Amino acid sequence: MKPIEQMLLLDRMDGLIRRKQTGNAKELANRLGISESSVFRLIREMRDKGIPIKYSLSRRSYFYDGETPLHIHFDWDSLDEKK
């Protein structure tokens, strides 16, 4: 996966986690268009970097446990201007 593709994927995943709308790993994989094993790999990599991701059985969603240093934002307008 190219770096920009991974950043876009993390951006989408971050939004779902912040809204607590991921569903379980299989549902998250479907929402992101990736495999379930890729979801687990991304979550493991994020945790290894100190991002506090947990899963709530009652809400059936991943969530950030406390503050997270992850802040992803793309300025799509500035990308369009460069074309």
Coordinates of N, CA and C in Angstrom, one line a residue:
M1 N 0.8 -1.2 0.0 CA 0.0 0.0 0.0 C 0.9 1.2 0.0
K2 N 0.6 2.2 -0.9 CA 1.3 3.4 -1.0 C 1.1 4.3 0.3
P3 N 2.1 5.1 0.7 CA 1.9 5.9 1.9 C 0.6 6.8 1.9
I4 N 0.3 7.4 0.7 CA -0.9 8.3 0.7 C -2.1 7.4 0.9
E5 N -2.2 6.2 0.3 CA -3.3 5.3 0.5 C -3.5 4.9 2.0
Q6 N -2.3 4.6 2.6 CA -2.4 4.3 4.0 C -2.9 5.5 4.9
M7 N -2.4 6.7 4.5 CA -2.9 7.9 5.3 C -4.4 8.1 5.1
L8 N -4.9 7.9 3.9 CA -6.3 8.1 3.6 C -7.1 7.0 4.4
L9 N -6.6 5.8 4.4 CA -7.2 4.7 5.2 C -7.3 5.0 6.7
L10 N -6.1 5.5 7.2 CA -6.1 5.9 8.6 C -7.0 7.0 8.9
D11 N -7.1 8.0 8.0 CA -8.0 9.1 8.2 C -9.5 8.6 8.3
R12 N -9.9 7.7 7.4 CA -11.2 7.2 7.5 C -11.5 6.4 8.8
M13 N -10.5 5.6 9.1 CA -10.6 4.8 10.3 C -10.6 5.6 11.6
D14 N -9.8 6.7 11.6 CA -9.8 7.6 12.7 C -11.2 8.3 12.9
G15 N -11.8 8.7 11.8 CA -13.1 9.3 11.9 C -14.2 8.3 12.5
L16 N -14.1 7.1 12.0 CA -15.1 6.1 12.5 C -14.8 5.8 14.0
I17 N -13.5 5.7 14.4 CA -13.2 5.5 15.8 C -13.7 6.6 16.7
R18 N -13.4 7.9 16.2 CA -13.8 9.0 17.0 C -15.3 9.1 17.2
R19 N -16.1 8.7 16.2 CA -17.5 8.7 16.2 C -18.1 7.4 16.9
K20 N -17.2 6.5 17.2 CA -17.6 5.2 17.8 C -18.6 4.5 16.9
Q21 N -18.2 4.4 15.6 CA -19.1 3.8 14.6 C -18.3 2.8 13.8
T22 N -17.4 2.1 14.4 CA -16.6 1.1 13.6 C -17.3 -0.2 13.4
G23 N -18.1 -0.6 14.4 CA -18.6 -1.9 14.4 C -17.5 -2.9 14.8
N24 N -17.7 -4.2 14.7 CA -16.6 -5.1 15.0 C -15.6 -5.1 13.9
A25 N -14.6 -5.9 14.1 CA -13.5 -5.9 13.1 C -13.9 -6.2 11.7
K26 N -14.9 -7.2 11.6 CA -15.4 -7.5 10.2 C -16.2 -6.4 9.6
E27 N -17.0 -5.7 10.4 CA -17.7 -4.6 9.9 C -16.8 -3.4 9.5
L28 N -15.8 -3.2 10.4 CA -14.8 -2.1 10.1 C -14.1 -2.4 8.8
A29 N -13.7 -3.7 8.6 CA -13.0 -4.1 7.3 C -13.9 -3.8 6.1
N30 N -15.2 -4.1 6.2 CA -16.2 -3.9 5.1 C -16.3 -2.4 4.9
R31 N -16.4 -1.6 5.9 CA -16.5 -0.1 5.8 C -15.3 0.5 5.1
L32 N -14.1 -0.1 5.4 CA -12.9 0.5 4.9 C -12.5 -0.2 3.5
G33 N -13.1 -1.3 3.2 CA -12.8 -2.0 1.9 C -11.4 -2.7 2.0
I34 N -11.1 -3.2 3.2 CA -9.9 -4.0 3.4 C -10.3 -5.3 4.1
S35 N -9.3 -6.2 4.3 CA -9.5 -7.5 5.0 C -9.6 -7.3 6.5
E36 N -10.2 -8.2 7.1 CA -10.2 -8.2 8.6 C -8.8 -8.3 9.2
S37 N -8.0 -9.1 8.6 CA -6.6 -9.2 9.1 C -5.9 -7.9 8.9
S38 N -6.2 -7.1 7.9 CA -5.6 -5.8 7.7 C -6.0 -4.8 8.8
V39 N -7.3 -4.9 9.2 CA -7.8 -4.1 10.3 C -7.0 -4.4 11.6
F40 N -6.8 -5.7 11.9 CA -6.1 -6.1 13.1 C -4.6 -5.6 13.0
R41 N -4.0 -5.6 11.8 CA -2.7 -5.2 11.6 C -2.6 -3.7 11.9
L42 N -3.5 -2.9 11.3 CA -3.5 -1.5 11.5 C -3.7 -1.1 13.0
I43 N -4.6 -1.8 13.6 CA -4.8 -1.5 15.1 C -3.6 -1.8 15.9
R44 N -3.0 -2.9 15.6 CA -1.8 -3.3 16.3 C -0.7 -2.3 16.1
E45 N -0.5 -1.8 14.8 CA 0.5 -0.8 14.5 C 0.2 0.5 15.2
M46 N -1.0 0.9 15.3 CA -1.4 2.1 16.0 C -1.1 2.0 17.5
R47 N -1.5 0.8 18.1 CA -1.2 0.6 19.5 C 0.3 0.6 19.8
D48 N 1.1 0.0 18.9 CA 2.5 0.0 19.0 C 3.1 1.4 19.0
K49 N 2.4 2.3 18.4 CA 2.9 3.7 18.4 C 2.3 4.5 19.5
G50 N 1.6 3.8 20.4 CA 1.1 4.5 21.6 C -0.3 5.1 21.5
I51 N -1.0 4.7 20.5 CA -2.4 5.2 20.3 C -3.3 4.3 21.1
P52 N -4.1 4.8 22.1 CA -4.8 3.9 23.0 C -6.2 3.5 22.4
I53 N -6.2 2.5 21.5 CA -7.4 2.0 20.9 C -7.9 0.8 21.7
K54 N -9.2 0.8 22.1 CA -9.8 -0.3 22.8 C -11.1 -0.7 22.0
Y55 N -11.7 -1.8 22.4 CA -12.9 -2.2 21.8 C -14.0 -2.4 22.9
S56 N -15.2 -1.8 22.7 CA -16.3 -1.9 23.6 C -17.2 -3.0 23.1
L57 N -17.4 -4.0 23.9 CA -18.4 -5.1 23.6 C -19.8 -4.5 23.6
S58 N -20.1 -3.6 24.6 CA -21.5 -3.1 24.7 C -21.8 -2.2 23.5
R59 N -20.9 -1.4 23.1 CA -21.1 -0.5 22.0 C -20.8 -1.1 20.6
R60 N -20.1 -2.2 20.7 CA -19.7 -2.9 19.4 C -18.9 -1.9 18.5
S61 N -17.9 -1.3 19.1 CA -17.1 -0.3 18.4 C -15.8 -0.1 19.0
Y62 N -14.8 0.2 18.2 CA -13.5 0.6 18.7 C -13.6 2.0 19.2
F63 N -12.8 2.4 20.1 CA -12.8 3.8 20.6 C -11.4 4.1 21.2
Y64 N -11.1 5.4 21.3 CA -9.9 5.9 21.9 C -10.1 6.0 23.4
D65 N -9.2 5.4 24.1 CA -9.3 5.4 25.6 C -8.4 6.6 26.1
G66 N -9.0 7.8 26.1 CA -8.3 9.0 26.6 C -7.9 9.8 25.4
E67 N -6.9 10.7 25.6 CA -6.4 11.5 24.5 C -5.6 10.7 23.5
T68 N -5.7 11.1 22.3 CA -4.9 10.4 21.3 C -4.0 11.4 20.6
P69 N -2.8 11.1 20.3 CA -1.9 12.0 19.6 C -2.2 12.0 18.1
L70 N -3.1 11.1 17.6 CA -3.3 11.0 16.2 C -4.2 12.1 15.7
H71 N -3.7 12.9 14.8 CA -4.5 13.9 14.2 C -4.2 13.9 12.7
I72 N -5.1 13.4 11.9 CA -4.9 13.3 10.5 C -5.9 14.3 9.8
H73 N -5.4 15.1 8.9 CA -6.3 16.0 8.2 C -5.7 16.3 6.8
F74 N -6.5 16.2 5.8 CA -6.0 16.5 4.5 C -6.8 17.7 4.0
D75 N -6.0 18.6 3.4 CA -6.6 19.8 2.8 C -6.8 19.5 1.3
W76 N -8.0 19.0 1.0 CA -8.2 18.5 -0.4 C -8.2 19.7 -1.4
D77 N -8.6 20.9 -0.9 CA -8.6 22.1 -1.8 C -7.2 22.4 -2.3
S78 N -6.2 22.3 -1.4 CA -4.9 22.7 -1.7 C -4.3 21.6 -2.7
L79 N -4.7 20.3 -2.5 CA -4.3 19.3 -3.4 C -4.8 19.5 -4.8
D80 N -6.1 20.0 -4.9 CA -6.7 20.3 -6.2 C -6.0 21.4 -6.9
E81 N -5.6 22.4 -6.2 CA -4.9 23.6 -6.7 C -3.6 23.2 -7.4
K82 N -2.9 22.2 -6.9 CA -1.6 21.8 -7.4 C -1.7 21.0 -8.8
K83 N -2.9 20.7 -9.2 CA -3.1 19.9 -10.5 C -2.9 20.8 -11.6

